[in-house]
XYZ file of C-alpha atoms in Angstrom:
673
model
C 101.221 39.223 18.653
C 98.618 38.302 15.993
C 97.902 40.498 12.965
C 94.635 42.405 12.878
C 92.090 41.817 10.093
C 91.747 45.477 9.169
C 92.929 44.986 5.566
C 91.238 41.634 4.948
C 88.156 43.385 3.517
C 89.945 44.643 0.412
C 92.179 41.568 0.105
C 89.271 39.141 0.311
C 87.208 41.243 -2.083
C 90.129 41.119 -4.501
C 90.214 37.351 -4.137
C 86.469 37.148 -4.883
C 87.090 39.247 -7.995
C 89.821 36.908 -9.171
C 87.534 33.912 -8.591
C 84.714 35.587 -10.515
C 86.964 36.533 -13.415
C 88.494 33.094 -13.543
C 84.992 31.657 -13.631
C 84.342 33.612 -16.847
C 86.455 31.010 -18.613
C 84.258 28.141 -17.333
C 84.841 25.461 -14.694
C 83.818 21.891 -13.900
C 80.398 21.634 -12.297
C 78.966 24.695 -14.109
C 76.562 24.621 -17.036
C 78.205 23.807 -20.318
C 79.291 26.933 -22.133
C 81.219 27.625 -25.289
C 84.934 28.082 -24.824
C 85.604 31.860 -24.583
C 87.236 33.436 -27.603
C 90.736 34.901 -27.563
C 89.144 38.360 -27.644
C 87.102 37.607 -24.501
C 90.082 36.104 -22.685
C 92.108 39.224 -23.490
C 89.372 41.479 -22.097
C 89.127 39.360 -18.917
C 92.887 39.552 -18.414
C 92.897 43.298 -19.040
C 90.093 43.839 -16.513
C 91.916 41.776 -13.883
C 95.159 43.717 -14.421
C 93.460 47.119 -14.126
C 91.626 45.930 -10.985
C 95.005 45.159 -9.399
C 96.700 48.361 -10.631
C 94.137 50.681 -9.002
C 94.066 53.140 -11.945
C 90.482 54.450 -12.114
C 90.555 55.515 -15.761
C 92.082 52.217 -16.937
C 89.689 50.129 -14.851
C 86.547 52.024 -15.928
C 87.543 51.778 -19.596
C 88.334 48.042 -19.414
C 85.167 47.370 -17.384
C 82.845 49.244 -19.779
C 84.407 47.572 -22.825
C 83.847 44.095 -21.380
C 80.307 44.961 -20.181
C 79.315 46.193 -23.670
C 80.730 43.004 -25.171
C 78.793 40.722 -22.786
C 75.538 42.681 -23.178
C 75.737 42.483 -26.966
C 76.022 38.691 -26.644
C 73.370 38.540 -23.870
C 75.665 36.498 -21.647
C 73.869 37.620 -18.479
C 75.708 35.398 -15.983
C 79.092 36.873 -16.907
C 77.522 40.306 -17.384
C 76.182 40.642 -13.823
C 79.237 39.047 -12.164
C 81.439 41.534 -14.041
C 79.179 44.379 -12.931
C 79.660 43.233 -9.316
C 83.401 43.816 -9.791
C 82.634 47.512 -10.265
C 80.822 47.616 -6.900
C 83.764 45.932 -5.154
C 86.213 48.330 -6.797
C 84.293 51.368 -5.536
C 83.975 49.915 -2.001
C 87.718 49.196 -1.861
C 88.353 52.840 -2.780
C 85.824 54.014 -0.131
C 83.492 55.585 -2.693
C 80.419 54.190 -1.023
C 77.877 56.492 -2.695
C 79.085 55.322 -6.113
C 79.022 51.693 -4.973
C 75.431 52.003 -3.756
C 74.386 53.672 -6.998
C 75.888 50.777 -8.996
C 73.976 48.252 -6.831
C 70.740 50.096 -7.540
C 71.466 50.144 -11.300
C 72.200 46.391 -11.211
C 68.843 45.769 -9.526
C 66.968 47.854 -12.120
C 68.812 46.198 -14.997
C 67.969 42.709 -13.710
C 64.272 43.586 -13.613
C 64.311 45.263 -17.021
C 65.909 42.191 -18.593
C 63.613 39.854 -16.592
C 66.634 38.035 -15.128
C 65.303 37.876 -11.549
C 67.331 34.733 -10.745
C 70.394 37.020 -10.677
C 69.007 39.163 -7.828
C 71.528 37.475 -5.551
C 74.135 39.686 -7.255
C 72.452 42.758 -5.709
C 72.564 41.134 -2.267
C 76.250 40.326 -2.743
C 76.895 43.958 -3.634
C 75.054 45.182 -0.522
C 77.106 42.758 1.584
C 80.369 44.267 0.302
C 78.898 47.767 0.724
C 78.114 47.268 4.423
C 81.387 45.465 5.157
C 83.229 48.409 3.630
C 81.191 50.745 5.874
C 82.319 48.722 8.951
C 78.846 47.237 9.454
C 79.666 43.491 9.310
C 76.322 42.484 10.849
C 74.465 44.026 7.894
C 77.028 42.518 5.516
C 76.374 39.066 7.004
C 72.612 39.570 6.547
C 72.879 40.276 2.805
C 75.446 37.555 2.102
C 73.057 35.043 3.703
C 70.248 36.404 1.515
C 72.457 35.942 -1.516
C 73.058 32.295 -0.565
C 69.295 31.710 -0.391
C 68.856 33.002 -3.962
C 71.578 30.874 -5.617
C 70.980 27.533 -7.293
C 73.925 25.627 -5.792
C 73.873 22.865 -8.412
C 73.863 25.212 -11.423
C 76.145 27.909 -10.046
C 78.813 26.564 -7.648
C 81.070 29.558 -8.345
C 78.403 31.919 -6.961
C 77.971 29.704 -3.872
C 81.749 29.697 -3.403
C 81.936 33.516 -3.564
C 78.938 33.950 -1.243
C 80.365 31.669 1.483
C 83.776 33.299 1.122
C 82.198 36.747 1.499
C 80.078 35.608 4.467
C 83.273 34.448 6.147
C 84.639 37.952 5.613
C 81.711 39.458 7.581
C 82.067 36.919 10.393
C 85.836 37.437 10.652
C 85.433 40.935 12.090
C 84.160 39.724 15.468
C 83.644 35.932 15.213
C 86.736 34.433 13.573
C 85.850 30.913 14.721
C 82.514 31.118 12.885
C 84.302 32.544 9.856
C 86.568 29.484 9.815
C 83.497 27.213 10.077
C 81.909 29.102 7.189
C 84.935 28.343 5.018
C 84.317 24.665 5.757
C 80.968 25.037 3.923
C 82.594 25.977 0.616
C 81.709 23.633 -2.283
C 84.347 20.896 -2.305
C 84.412 20.630 -6.082
C 85.526 24.269 -6.305
C 88.511 23.632 -4.033
C 89.801 21.084 -6.532
C 90.934 24.116 -8.538
C 94.342 25.239 -7.134
C 93.522 28.906 -7.747
C 90.399 28.778 -5.555
C 92.021 26.463 -2.993
C 95.131 28.634 -2.535
C 93.001 31.759 -2.082
C 90.940 30.099 0.653
C 94.013 28.595 2.341
C 95.636 32.035 2.521
C 92.532 33.450 4.156
C 92.451 30.494 6.606
C 96.081 31.200 7.568
C 95.253 34.838 8.423
C 92.215 33.898 10.541
C 94.097 31.078 12.311
C 96.892 33.527 13.160
C 94.324 36.015 14.521
C 92.882 33.244 16.728
C 96.397 32.353 17.941
C 96.012 28.784 16.659
C 99.540 28.099 15.387
C 98.869 24.406 14.810
C 96.019 25.206 12.406
C 98.127 27.931 10.798
C 100.938 25.496 9.914
C 98.422 22.912 8.643
C 96.971 25.406 6.184
C 100.295 27.065 5.410
C 101.896 23.774 4.342
C 99.286 23.240 1.613
C 99.288 26.929 0.685
C 103.096 27.041 0.288
C 103.080 23.799 -1.698
C 100.709 25.255 -4.322
C 102.817 28.440 -4.443
C 105.993 26.541 -5.264
C 104.676 23.655 -7.371
C 101.779 25.332 -9.255
C 102.801 28.992 -9.545
C 100.640 29.638 -12.636
C 97.479 28.613 -10.722
C 98.407 30.232 -7.414
C 96.108 33.005 -6.018
C 98.460 35.638 -4.552
C 95.781 38.035 -3.263
C 96.834 37.605 0.411
C 100.407 36.323 -0.064
C 102.243 39.155 1.713
C 99.955 39.011 4.767
C 100.321 35.240 5.028
C 104.099 35.391 4.791
C 104.297 38.163 7.399
C 102.205 35.981 9.740
C 104.472 33.008 9.031
C 107.697 34.901 9.720
C 106.313 36.516 12.872
C 105.457 33.072 14.257
C 109.005 32.015 13.340
C 110.256 35.277 14.968
C 112.160 35.997 11.751
C 111.476 39.721 11.905
C 113.858 40.760 9.143
C 112.202 38.392 6.669
C 108.778 39.655 7.803
C 109.904 43.211 7.077
C 111.197 42.100 3.674
C 107.726 40.787 2.812
C 106.263 44.115 3.938
C 108.637 45.858 1.525
C 107.388 43.672 -1.354
C 103.897 45.174 -1.155
C 103.003 47.719 -3.848
C 100.344 49.398 -1.658
C 102.183 51.775 0.763
C 99.351 52.007 3.321
C 98.956 48.230 3.653
C 102.747 47.739 3.830
C 103.033 50.348 6.581
C 100.245 48.748 8.656
C 102.025 45.382 8.437
C 105.338 46.973 9.475
C 103.671 48.438 12.573
C 102.641 44.917 13.630
C 106.178 43.604 13.017
C 107.838 46.417 14.999
C 105.385 45.938 17.887
C 106.141 42.208 17.927
C 109.897 43.043 17.963
C 109.386 45.540 20.789
C 110.972 48.281 18.663
C 108.567 51.005 19.773
C 110.557 53.816 18.179
C 110.259 52.242 14.716
C 106.607 51.419 15.396
C 105.991 55.078 16.256
C 107.699 56.263 13.058
C 105.692 53.768 10.998
C 102.501 55.039 12.681
C 103.423 58.599 11.678
C 103.974 57.441 8.096
C 100.610 55.636 8.163
C 98.898 58.843 9.374
C 100.520 60.754 6.519
C 99.288 58.185 3.965
C 95.800 58.274 5.515
C 95.771 62.053 5.135
C 96.776 61.788 1.473
C 93.937 59.312 0.848
C 91.513 61.599 2.699
C 92.588 64.551 0.550
C 91.934 62.573 -2.631
C 88.576 61.407 -1.244
C 87.416 64.948 -0.483
C 88.270 66.051 -4.029
C 86.073 63.252 -5.364
C 83.277 64.261 -2.994
C 83.529 67.895 -4.105
C 83.369 66.881 -7.776
C 80.277 64.782 -7.093
C 78.722 67.637 -5.137
C 79.212 70.082 -8.008
C 77.592 67.549 -10.326
C 74.609 67.340 -7.971
C 74.321 71.137 -7.908
C 74.159 71.238 -11.724
C 71.347 68.680 -11.691
C 69.451 70.623 -9.031
C 69.794 73.920 -10.905
C 68.404 72.267 -14.070
C 65.220 71.488 -12.115
C 64.618 75.103 -10.993
C 62.251 76.051 -13.852
C 59.626 73.425 -12.986
C 57.732 75.149 -10.137
C 58.140 77.956 -7.626
C 58.077 75.623 -4.685
C 60.880 73.523 -6.106
C 62.899 76.629 -6.927
C 62.815 77.605 -3.250
C 63.970 74.125 -2.259
C 66.738 74.137 -4.859
C 67.999 77.549 -3.726
C 68.266 76.205 -0.185
C 70.166 73.133 -1.392
C 72.503 75.239 -3.541
C 73.229 77.582 -0.642
C 73.886 74.633 1.656
C 76.169 73.035 -0.936
C 78.120 76.257 -1.456
C 78.425 76.624 2.306
C 79.724 73.065 2.628
C 82.236 73.613 -0.191
C 83.397 76.869 1.436
C 83.718 75.054 4.754
C 85.764 72.263 3.176
C 88.078 74.757 1.467
C 88.489 76.645 4.726
C 89.278 73.426 6.556
C 91.926 72.522 3.971
C 93.617 75.933 4.414
C 93.445 75.703 8.192
C 94.861 72.197 8.063
C 98.204 73.527 6.803
C 98.630 75.480 10.031
C 97.134 73.151 12.620
C 97.219 69.642 11.174
C 96.393 67.649 14.293
C 93.261 69.602 15.226
C 91.973 69.447 11.631
C 92.200 65.636 11.510
C 89.299 65.177 13.938
C 87.123 67.879 12.281
C 87.744 66.476 8.806
C 86.857 62.905 9.807
C 83.591 64.071 11.398
C 82.664 66.033 8.270
C 83.481 63.084 6.024
C 81.268 60.740 8.077
C 78.336 63.177 7.901
C 78.763 63.544 4.125
C 78.896 59.790 3.541
C 75.836 59.257 5.734
C 73.847 61.902 3.809
C 74.806 60.532 0.394
C 73.997 56.970 1.449
C 70.613 58.080 2.797
C 69.712 59.794 -0.489
C 70.708 56.735 -2.507
C 68.788 54.354 -0.216
C 65.473 56.240 -0.638
C 64.902 55.098 -4.203
C 65.841 51.526 -3.308
C 63.407 51.771 -0.371
C 60.547 52.902 -2.646
C 61.309 50.013 -5.014
C 61.137 47.613 -2.056
C 57.762 49.028 -0.988
C 56.583 48.681 -4.603
C 57.403 44.974 -4.528
C 55.634 44.523 -1.171
C 52.512 46.322 -2.406
C 52.367 44.584 -5.796
C 50.520 41.538 -4.446
C 47.831 43.390 -2.356
C 47.251 45.877 -5.209
C 46.760 42.992 -7.673
C 44.386 41.287 -5.208
C 42.207 44.411 -4.936
C 42.279 44.984 -8.702
C 41.374 41.374 -9.360
C 38.363 41.443 -7.053
C 37.292 44.861 -8.373
C 37.376 43.395 -11.890
C 35.237 40.339 -11.126
C 32.850 42.175 -8.758
C 32.259 44.804 -11.452
C 30.550 42.050 -13.441
C 26.892 41.941 -12.227
C 26.591 38.324 -13.446
C 29.315 37.136 -11.051
C 27.791 35.502 -7.977
C 29.301 34.073 -4.813
C 27.682 31.460 -2.651
C 27.023 32.581 0.940
C 29.546 30.117 2.338
C 32.232 31.360 -0.078
C 31.978 35.006 0.906
C 34.050 35.005 4.160
C 37.088 33.464 2.414
C 36.997 35.935 -0.517
C 36.498 38.959 1.696
C 39.239 37.774 4.064
C 41.571 38.095 1.045
C 40.328 41.630 0.376
C 40.667 42.555 4.065
C 44.241 41.220 4.242
C 45.251 43.156 1.107
C 43.653 46.376 2.383
C 45.369 46.101 5.759
C 48.698 45.434 4.057
C 48.300 48.660 2.065
C 47.215 50.499 5.219
C 50.353 49.362 7.081
C 52.633 50.667 4.295
C 50.757 53.905 3.615
C 52.841 56.115 5.917
C 56.212 54.722 4.677
C 55.051 55.395 1.089
C 54.166 59.010 1.941
C 57.404 59.451 3.936
C 59.516 58.287 0.978
C 57.504 60.532 -1.354
C 58.067 63.564 0.900
C 61.824 62.914 0.963
C 62.180 62.500 -2.827
C 63.512 64.956 -5.384
C 59.966 66.111 -6.233
C 58.930 66.443 -2.593
C 55.437 67.272 -1.289
C 54.188 69.848 1.188
C 52.499 68.916 4.440
C 49.190 70.025 2.907
C 49.683 67.739 -0.103
C 50.669 64.929 2.216
C 47.399 65.448 4.141
C 45.480 65.307 0.823
C 47.178 62.009 -0.051
C 46.473 60.500 3.371
C 42.810 61.572 3.427
C 42.183 60.540 -0.185
C 43.603 57.063 0.451
C 42.524 56.486 4.037
C 38.796 57.239 3.598
C 38.106 54.593 0.885
C 40.628 52.258 2.529
C 38.849 52.344 5.903
C 35.490 52.058 4.145
C 36.806 49.027 2.250
C 38.108 47.408 5.472
C 34.872 48.088 7.385
C 32.670 46.830 4.532
C 34.717 43.629 4.175
C 34.494 43.047 7.957
C 30.710 43.512 7.861
C 30.397 40.890 5.118
C 32.747 38.517 6.974
C 30.940 38.968 10.305
C 27.602 38.413 8.536
C 28.728 34.831 7.826
C 26.452 34.604 4.804
C 23.334 35.784 6.665
C 23.136 39.225 4.983
C 20.218 39.582 2.584
C 21.039 39.344 -1.093
C 20.007 42.953 -1.869
C 22.056 44.328 1.021
C 24.998 42.105 0.073
C 24.939 43.320 -3.557
C 24.999 46.921 -2.360
C 27.927 46.174 -0.021
C 29.714 44.336 -2.834
C 29.318 47.358 -5.121
C 30.921 49.521 -2.410
C 33.786 47.029 -2.056
C 34.269 46.994 -5.844
C 34.366 50.787 -6.110
C 36.702 51.318 -3.121
C 38.997 48.402 -3.994
C 39.589 49.847 -7.465
C 40.135 53.346 -6.067
C 42.628 52.214 -3.374
C 44.560 49.899 -5.739
C 44.834 52.487 -8.538
C 45.671 55.420 -6.262
C 48.335 53.476 -4.330
C 49.940 52.191 -7.542
C 49.987 55.693 -9.060
C 51.454 57.225 -5.884
C 54.365 54.755 -5.865
C 55.078 55.278 -9.580
C 54.965 59.059 -9.091
C 57.483 58.774 -6.242
C 59.814 56.629 -8.394
C 59.590 58.649 -11.630
C 58.766 62.132 -10.277
C 62.321 63.330 -10.960
C 62.054 62.574 -14.714
C 64.055 59.389 -14.331
C 65.188 58.232 -17.783
C 63.707 54.886 -18.795
C 65.423 52.772 -21.486
C 63.151 51.603 -24.324
C 64.265 47.999 -24.687
C 60.957 46.359 -25.666
C 60.322 45.997 -29.415
C 56.667 45.351 -30.269
C 54.058 46.109 -32.892
C 52.305 49.445 -32.238
C 48.795 48.104 -32.899
C 49.511 44.877 -31.023
C 50.622 46.836 -27.952
C 47.627 49.215 -28.030
C 45.110 46.380 -28.447
C 46.708 44.413 -25.603
C 46.648 47.384 -23.212
C 43.019 48.183 -24.020
C 41.896 44.557 -23.662
C 43.627 44.217 -20.273
C 42.402 47.595 -18.986
C 40.252 47.347 -15.829
C 37.121 49.447 -16.329
C 36.526 52.086 -13.651
C 33.637 50.786 -11.455
C 30.908 53.440 -11.393
C 28.290 53.999 -8.705
C 26.053 55.529 -11.399
C 24.589 52.397 -13.013
C 22.843 54.515 -15.701
C 26.200 55.552 -17.136
C 26.932 53.233 -20.087
C 30.457 53.625 -21.462
C 32.036 51.274 -24.028
C 35.646 51.006 -25.249
C 36.829 50.870 -28.861
C 40.144 50.663 -30.749
C 40.925 52.283 -34.125
C 44.128 52.662 -36.113
C 45.406 54.080 -39.396
C 48.770 52.383 -38.922
C 49.728 49.089 -40.577
C 49.968 46.060 -38.277
C 53.617 45.440 -39.230
C 54.793 48.793 -37.788
C 57.200 48.068 -34.895
C 58.290 50.491 -32.135
C 60.842 50.494 -29.334
C 59.227 51.288 -25.996
C 59.128 50.418 -22.278
C 56.679 48.370 -20.150
C 55.810 51.706 -18.481
C 53.749 52.517 -21.607
C 50.946 50.396 -20.115
C 50.888 52.517 -16.927
C 50.917 55.719 -19.042
C 47.923 54.671 -21.167
C 46.080 53.281 -18.115
C 46.304 56.757 -16.524
C 44.744 58.328 -19.635
C 42.091 55.592 -19.916
C 41.225 56.019 -16.221
C 40.712 59.747 -16.704
C 38.667 59.316 -19.890
C 36.505 56.564 -18.360
C 35.976 58.445 -15.090
C 34.693 61.672 -16.675
C 32.847 60.191 -19.662
C 29.085 60.814 -19.545
C 28.374 57.973 -21.965
C 29.208 56.831 -25.449
C 32.643 55.363 -26.154
C 36.180 55.688 -24.799
C 38.289 55.450 -27.972
C 41.960 54.394 -28.123
C 43.520 55.290 -31.513
C 46.912 54.906 -33.208
C 48.060 57.458 -35.820
C 50.995 58.047 -38.153
C 52.317 61.603 -37.608
C 54.087 61.485 -40.980
C 57.505 62.526 -39.621
C 58.807 59.072 -38.745
C 56.970 58.991 -35.402
C 53.560 57.796 -34.279
C 50.898 58.974 -31.840
C 48.305 57.345 -29.582
C 45.169 59.247 -28.554
C 42.539 58.543 -25.865
C 39.135 60.200 -26.409
C 35.876 60.295 -24.427
C 32.451 61.888 -24.771
C 31.744 64.318 -21.965
C 32.505 67.802 -20.640
C 35.480 69.568 -22.226
C 38.413 70.960 -20.230
C 38.805 74.768 -20.443
C 41.827 75.951 -22.433
C 43.021 77.928 -19.396
C 43.484 74.636 -17.515
C 45.220 72.785 -20.378
C 48.601 72.836 -18.633
C 47.454 73.030 -15.003
C 45.785 69.614 -15.182
C 49.234 68.015 -15.644
C 50.486 69.420 -12.331
C 50.334 67.056 -9.312
C 47.447 67.346 -6.837
C 45.401 69.640 -9.126
C 41.657 68.928 -9.060
C 39.414 71.128 -11.191
C 36.382 70.499 -8.982
C 36.332 71.013 -5.214
C 33.948 68.048 -4.920
C 36.542 65.606 -6.278
C 38.156 63.151 -3.854
C 40.877 61.732 -6.118
C 44.627 62.176 -5.620
C 44.904 64.367 -8.679
C 48.147 62.801 -9.907
C 46.918 60.574 -12.770
C 47.617 63.067 -15.562
C 50.789 64.341 -13.854
C 52.031 60.741 -13.653
C 51.163 60.159 -17.327
C 53.282 63.151 -18.361
C 56.193 62.100 -16.088
C 56.174 58.574 -17.534
C 55.989 59.961 -21.073
C 58.953 62.279 -20.467
C 60.979 59.416 -18.974
C 60.514 57.512 -22.271
C 61.151 60.551 -24.507
C 57.462 61.112 -25.410
C 55.023 63.959 -24.721
C 51.409 64.049 -23.504
C 49.123 66.986 -24.253
C 45.446 67.971 -24.338
C 43.954 68.365 -27.841
C 42.269 71.794 -27.601
C 40.713 71.432 -31.069
C 38.508 68.551 -29.906
C 35.298 69.932 -28.270
C 32.914 66.939 -28.036
C 34.671 65.694 -24.926
C 38.328 65.283 -23.987
C 41.174 63.940 -26.108
C 44.698 63.317 -24.794
C 47.498 62.636 -27.317
C 50.829 60.859 -26.737
C 53.311 61.971 -29.436
C 56.906 61.202 -30.386
C 56.510 57.380 -30.281
C-alpha cells in the first residue's frame, strides 16, 4: 500500500523555505553578492530554527528582526524571499486569512519600492495559499505565472523553488506530471547536495505513490548516500516519510514504526502509523491510531477557533471605530457587530455542546469553520481585486487623458487619413473602461465604505452617459473615413476631448476612492523638495477641457518656502492635488488658478489651491467633502473629487479644508505636510 500525499504540502513548503534561506548565503550561478556577515548568518539560522520549531512568538520575532535588517540595507531580493517564508508559515498553520493579507502587503510593498521584477513572489505566495486551501489547480496556475516572471539566468534559486512548488500542485492528482516537472529543475542547482537531497526525497515519495518501486530505489540510493556521506549538507525535510516508504516496501514494519516515532509532529506521525498498520493488516491498531488522529485534529481545531475569535474581536474594534463617520455606516456597523456577537455566541455554545455530544459537533464545527474561512478570504480578495482592475484600467485611462490633452490644444491638427487610427485607439480605450465599469462598481459596493443602490445608479449614469457619447462620437469619426467637413470634425473633436477627460478622471477617482475609502494608511517613503514637487505636479496637470471657449483660465505657482526645504510624502500627493486643481479649474469663471506653498511656522508646511469664481457657502464647508454631494442639481459629476482628496490626505496624515476667510473665489488648504 502506497503512502498518501496529504502531508507533502507542509513538508515541501518547508523544503522550499530551507532552499530560500540557504540561498541567502549566496550560490553559484547567482549574481555576485558580498559574503553575508556573521550577524546575518546568525539571523538566518535563527529564522530557520524557529520555522522548524513551530513557536509563533519565536518565529514572528525572528522574522521581523531579519526583515528590518534587510530593509535597512535595501537588500530586496533577500527581503522579499524572507517575507514569502511568513506566507508559507501561515499556510502551514492553516491561517489562510493571515496568509492572504501578507501576500497583499507584499504586492503593495513591491509597488511602493518600484521593485516590480519581484512580483513573482506574490504569485508564489498565492500558489502556496491555494494549495493549502486544497485547490491545486489554482496553485498550479499561480506557480506557472511565477515562472513566467523570473529571469532564469539571474535567479536560478527562484526558478528552482517555482518548479519545485509547481510539482507540489501537480502531485495532488497528476503525480507523473509532478515527476516530469522535477526534471525541469535547473541542473546547476542540483549540484548542491542540500537542494539535490531535498528533491530526491520528494521524488521517492511520489515514486512510492505511483507504485514504481524501481524508480523509488534509484532515487533512494542517491538520497541515502548524501545522508550518510554528507550529513551537514543533507536536507532532512522529508526524511521520516521517505524512510517509512522504504521500510514498507521492504515489509520491515517495526522499523517503519520506529521512523514514525522519530517524528516531532504528533499528527504527522500518527497519519504515517495508520498507513503502516493498514499495510500490516493490523486493523485494530489502525483504528486506535485513527482515534488518536481525530483527537489531535480536534485539538488543532480548538486552537484554530481561538485564533479566529481573536481576529474577529479585532475586526469588531475596527468596525466600531468607524461608527462616527456617517449614519448610514453606523447602521451597517451595528448589523456587523450583532452578526459577530451572534457568531461568537454560537461558537461558544458549540464548544459547550461538544463536551456532551462530541461526534455530532465535529460535523457542525467543520461546516462553520469552512464558512468562516470562505468569508474572510472573500473580504481579503476584494482589495486585491480592485488593485487588479486598477492595473487593467491604467492603460485605457492614460490613453483617454493623453488624447484629451492634445485635442485640447486648438493648434493640434490631424490629417484626414490619420483620424481613423487615432479614434480607433480612443474607441478601444473607452470600450475597455465600459467592460470593467460594473466590476468596479461591484467592488466599490462591497468595500468597507460601501454605497447605496441610489449612489450606485448615480455612478453608473454619470459615467455611462459621457462614455457612450465618447464611443458614439469616435465611431462617427471613424465611419466618416476622413470625409467629415473640417468644421463638423472640430466640433466632434471638442466633444471627444471633453468626454474623454471626464471619463478618464471620473474612472480614476472612483477606483482610488474604492481603494482608500476606508482611510487606508499610506507610508510616506518619498523624500523630495516641497517646491520641486508642487511645480512638477502643476506642470504635469491636465487642464480641464471646457465647452465654454470664452472662459480663459491660467495657472500660476507661488511659494514663500525656500527651495532646499525637503518633505517626506507619498506619490498619492499628486492625485490629492489633482483633485483640488480639477475642482478649482472646473468652477473658475476666469483669472488664475493659483497653487501656493506656505510655511505654517510650527515645523509643518501647507499647500493651497485658489481660483477666482463663486464662493462656497459656509454651511456647506463640511458637506462638500462627503461622497456624492453636488451643490447644484444641474451638475453631472460623480461628486467624489473633494471626498477623495480628504481621504487621500488622511491616509498620509494630512488634512484638507476650505478657507472660509477667502471670499474672492474658493481656496482649499492642505495642512500638516
